[in-house]
Structure formats: structure tokens, C-alpha cells
């Protein structure tokens, strides 16, 4: 470890859950504890966005034994200092927020424990805490240890845990191997009222080695001492609420069911909101019969005690890897002239579930509608699933022949022929056992990566409008019996032509649906093999979109294709001479909202009009969705953008990276 000192001005600002980032800073991952990802700063606007220049960059290559190409951090800014995790060892850096100059760096070499971690690389970021006198940075290492650092010096806080470290594999109400125990975290801690809340994540669940695994419990710790304050059992123990939803003693050995997404907090109500993932076995639940609470549930708990206040299960006995992937958004909205404290949950399935966050009652009714049962041996199926009546889905759901590529009649006919080998149907059509003579798999839309994934949405507390990015990607979902030497499951993800899919390892995608973050995913889902028509997407565009939803009325206001048309479509010989509107780009992205703009970078590389390879950071009028500007980035957005004011200048900082371009922070501002 090496540190460099920096002087900071200390002052305390209360952080409220629905106000957005305050005083021109960005002190929490989501801008505020309610993850609105909103800032009222407006120096950068529609009239000048195209004039943005690069203020500084920070390359992360030397923060680890090799460069990182999937850099997912959203930095924090407080008192003129920018903080971020970075690099393949998940170091913490403090930078001068005006210049990008490195002030201090802290890193851990965790040896075999770090090498075996299910969640590697730099993760999503960190947390900041101050009482007006002390300042601390808190983060979770790949090896699942919570570390508290002095924010001024980067040195561990000696009074916290054991010399600044709390071993999260201990005191977890279960036995976890300190080296090989399959649990970690990419998400950031969240700190509220001196309580640090930590979730849990695991490897991809498409091809688990066993029906047994570590359980993803959630815990609260004292920010001063690191002492455990409470634990919430996401798989209930005997005598606890929900225990009876685990049949045949399956609660005792089933694992996962963690919270690998960001957690939100309402300090005034004293409640934390936990978005819970799937149990062990993303696509086969025969070893865990029952509804499986609290899997795929939004759970509200007491901030100080961890006691359950209310819950709602969004998917019963899940078989589609519809983990709740992102932070619940806390929003004070107006319903029939009455102010309602709401929580809005974006999802992989492209439903926005909206609740009264005090009581857990849906703002608009949810209907338990019948869904199809399958015929996988040993599986049980929920006869119904909950469907929100408002807002409407913000992306396509289910697969029909009308969803297939239709640039030309020939391409559509080829797609129809290809799909004849698969099972198709509405959302919640269950997986099938893959057979050579068909069906090879069930085609699902949205896929396990969304819809919406870990970056989540953004909310404007002034207009009560939520903005959410989603992607439209069809993927096949088949099951095969595994080799008994590799798994004790009856079925795992795969197809009859190639057997079980390989998952995990340094190239697996991370985080429930984010399976690209290296070192395995989170409760998890693998992205699944894609199928295409002449190397073109099977589904018709748009492939990526941003939707604006009025939360006062539960209505979509506008929707636009986000992201330039990919090169392989623009230059495809079968499409020569066709006028194809912007298709948008698939990816895993999160937006930022300011006083007048919605700002979001693109996923993936394309060739810009100037001939450069890269991506664009785009701005839209938040009232209409009209694009108001775009600036070039040498690589796609890989983290989520944030903004702050410093020295009379507004900055927008975003993490970028991708194939052939290692992780980098880029800060934009207007010319001097």
C-alpha cells in the first residue's frame, strides 16, 4: 500500500433520499440515498453540450497486475476530491477533482482468497461517510472484506474492525470457507445514520456446481467500529417469516438469494430497501420447490435492526434469472393530488414496479395472471406471476414472429425458419429440456441481461419523471443434464448440440445480469449464447432505448433509440441502399439527469462520422427526448456518469473501457 496526503475542508451536509445530489457534489453512488441519479446543476445545458472538452483523464492500467477492460465505477466527489475504485485488484484512488491528479491510492493483495473470488476487478465503486469531523471511505474487496479508510490520507481506520478491516466471511450465521467460499460483492456499501449495509453476490447461476451454496445474507455494521448490528436472512430460517415457502427442507442447503444490486435507504422513515436475487439454479428450480421467499423480492427492513417491514415478490419460484438487478428508486410523487412516498423498481423484465414505500402496497394494482407451465422433469411451476397494470412495460416482452428482424422479406423469412427450431411465447414462458430435434431452447425477451441491468434508472424529483435505459436482445434458454463430475444438479443451462455452458472464470459476466465484469456473476445469470441471421440481430430494432415515465400517472411520456446504429448493420451488404433509422445499441448502461438534460453514453464501439473508433456521450432534452448534443469518447461508457460543480465549473465524469481500450475515467467540462 502507498498513500499520499491531501488536505480537505470538512463540513457536513445532510443527504436526503429524494433530493438528488446536493450542493453540487456527488457523495453517494446514486447521487443520494434514494438513487435518483439527479443533480440540479445546469451550467452544462442543451446550448453548450457540444462544446464540452476533456478536462482530465485518469488511466487505471497500473492498479493491478494487468489492465482492466470492464471498468464499472461511478466515482464520488466531496470537498474537491474524487474517489473511485479502479484496477484489477480493486484499488481505491483519491484524485484532485479539478485536475485528475492522484492524491493517494490504497490497495490489497489478497492472494488465493482474491484469486478465488466470484466478484473480481474494480467493482462499482465505494461509499463516503462524514460526521463533520471525520471522513471515511468504505468499500468491499474482491475477497469480501469491508475496509474503512481515512478519506484524507488513504490509511486504514485502526478503530474499525481489525485494523480497518471486517472479514465479511465471518459472523454471517453460516460457515464460509475463508478462501474458497463463493461469496463476494461488486456493488458499493451504502451508509445511512451510521449504519453500513452490505449485500452479497455469487458466481453465475446458469451452471452451478451444486444445488448447495453460500447464502447471500444482508448485514448492517456500525460505521464507527465495524461491529455487526443486524443480519437479514434472505432465505428464512425455521420460525422466520417465509420459511414455509421452501418445501422439502430446501431452505437448509439452497444458497445465493443475495443482494448483489445497490441498496436504497430512506433515512426519515428509517428503512432500507433490498432488491433480492434468485436462489441457486437460475433456470432449474427442481431442487428448491416452493415460492422461495425472499428471492426476487423487494424487501423493506428497519435501518437500525434489519427487521422486515414489508416485502413483495416480483417473480414466484423464478426460472428465468430475473434477479432484481439495480437500486430501488425512492420518489415522492403526487397521486390524485396527494403526496405519496413511493419506491420504483426497474427490472430485467422491463416492468417498473411502483409501491408505497411506507406500506409496500402497489401504487397501481398488480394482477396475478396465469402463466404457462413447462414439462422439465422434477420442476415445479408457479401457476401465476404478478403483472403491474401501470406503468406499461418499457421494452418488448416475450417473442413472437412479429418481433423478428424485418429489414427485408428475405431476412425475416430466414429468421422465421431459424426460430422454428425453438419454443417461443409470452414473458414467463418457461425453459425447456434442449433436444436436437427441437426445441433447442426457449427464446426469451428480455434476456437475462435485461431489459434493465445493474446501472438502473434515474429520477427527476422536480418533475416526477423516471428515465430508464433498456436493451432488446433475444437469447435462447435451454436445459441439459450436466456431467455428474461437474454438478449435482438435475439440469443446468445448455443445449443439446454443445452441452452445458461454461461459466465463471475471469471472463464471466458479473452481477446477476451483468456477466461481463470478470470473475463470475452474481446470483447470477450468464448472458447465454446469441443467435443471429447473417450476423445481424435476430430481433428488429431498436436494440437500446431510453424511456421517460411519468410516475404521477404511471404513463410513458417518450421513448427514443439510444446509441448509433452498429457498424455491422450500417455496412451489411444485405442492407445496402436501405434507409435504416438509428437502431440504438444494446448494452448495460445507466443515465444521469440534471436540471435540463438526460445524459448517457453509448455501449460498444462504432465508427464516427470523422472516421474515429469510439462512442458518444449523448444528451437529450429531458422533457421531449430530443437529442441536444453529443461528444466523442474513445471507448464506450462502462460505468455510470456523475456530475459536480467545482471552482465555478461543472464536470461530468464517466468510466469508459472495452475491447482493446483499458479502463479510464474521463472528465468533461466547458472551455475556459
Short mmCIF file of N, CA, C and O in Angstrom, two decimals, residues 21 34 73 75 109 156 180 240 285 295 308 311 425 440 516 597 611 616 638:
data_model
loop_
_atom_site.label_atom_id
_atom_site.label_comp_id
_atom_site.label_asym_id
_atom_site.label_seq_id
_atom_site.Cartn_x
_atom_site.Cartn_y
_atom_site.Cartn_z
N UNK A 21 -28.30 14.76 -5.84
CA UNK A 21 -27.02 15.17 -5.27
C UNK A 21 -27.13 16.62 -4.81
O UNK A 21 -27.72 17.46 -5.48
N UNK A 34 -31.54 7.60 -2.16
CA UNK A 34 -32.66 7.02 -2.91
C UNK A 34 -32.34 6.72 -4.34
O UNK A 34 -33.22 6.33 -5.11
N UNK A 73 -17.08 1.59 -12.41
CA UNK A 73 -17.23 2.50 -11.27
C UNK A 73 -18.06 3.74 -11.61
O UNK A 73 -18.01 4.26 -12.72
N UNK A 75 -17.74 7.23 -9.76
CA UNK A 75 -16.95 7.89 -8.71
C UNK A 75 -17.83 8.74 -7.80
O UNK A 75 -18.97 9.07 -8.13
N UNK A 109 -3.48 -6.93 -1.61
CA UNK A 109 -3.13 -8.14 -2.34
C UNK A 109 -3.68 -9.31 -1.52
O UNK A 109 -3.12 -9.66 -0.48
N UNK A 156 -5.89 2.84 6.56
CA UNK A 156 -6.98 2.15 7.26
C UNK A 156 -7.29 2.79 8.61
O UNK A 156 -6.39 3.26 9.32
N UNK A 180 -12.15 -20.22 -0.32
CA UNK A 180 -12.94 -20.68 -1.47
C UNK A 180 -14.43 -20.43 -1.34
O UNK A 180 -15.18 -20.67 -2.28
N UNK A 240 -38.92 -18.27 11.07
CA UNK A 240 -38.94 -16.93 10.49
C UNK A 240 -39.98 -16.84 9.38
O UNK A 240 -40.34 -17.85 8.74
N UNK A 285 -35.32 -25.04 -10.95
CA UNK A 285 -35.66 -24.92 -9.54
C UNK A 285 -36.17 -26.20 -8.93
O UNK A 285 -36.78 -26.17 -7.86
N UNK A 295 -36.52 -14.63 -2.46
CA UNK A 295 -35.92 -14.49 -3.78
C UNK A 295 -36.76 -13.59 -4.66
O UNK A 295 -37.99 -13.55 -4.55
N UNK A 308 -37.77 -7.11 9.08
CA UNK A 308 -38.60 -6.92 7.88
C UNK A 308 -39.80 -6.04 8.20
O UNK A 308 -40.52 -6.26 9.15
N UNK A 311 -42.57 -6.80 2.25
CA UNK A 311 -41.87 -7.35 1.08
C UNK A 311 -42.91 -7.56 -0.02
O UNK A 311 -44.11 -7.63 0.22
N UNK A 425 -42.92 -17.68 -27.02
CA UNK A 425 -44.16 -17.39 -26.30
C UNK A 425 -44.03 -16.11 -25.52
O UNK A 425 -43.03 -15.39 -25.62
N UNK A 440 -34.64 -26.60 -29.38
CA UNK A 440 -33.30 -26.45 -28.84
C UNK A 440 -33.31 -25.65 -27.54
O UNK A 440 -32.47 -25.86 -26.67
N UNK A 516 -20.28 -9.52 -17.29
CA UNK A 516 -19.07 -9.24 -18.02
C UNK A 516 -17.98 -8.73 -17.13
O UNK A 516 -16.97 -8.33 -17.61
N UNK A 597 -31.24 18.11 -18.68
CA UNK A 597 -30.77 17.08 -19.60
C UNK A 597 -30.87 15.68 -19.02
O UNK A 597 -30.79 15.48 -17.80
N UNK A 611 -14.55 9.22 -38.76
CA UNK A 611 -13.74 8.04 -39.03
C UNK A 611 -13.06 7.46 -37.81
O UNK A 611 -12.36 6.45 -37.91
N UNK A 616 -20.12 7.76 -28.22
CA UNK A 616 -20.54 9.13 -27.93
C UNK A 616 -21.20 9.20 -26.55
O UNK A 616 -21.91 8.28 -26.14
N UNK A 638 -18.71 2.48 -19.56
CA UNK A 638 -18.70 1.21 -18.85
C UNK A 638 -19.17 1.36 -17.41
O UNK A 638 -19.62 0.39 -16.79
#
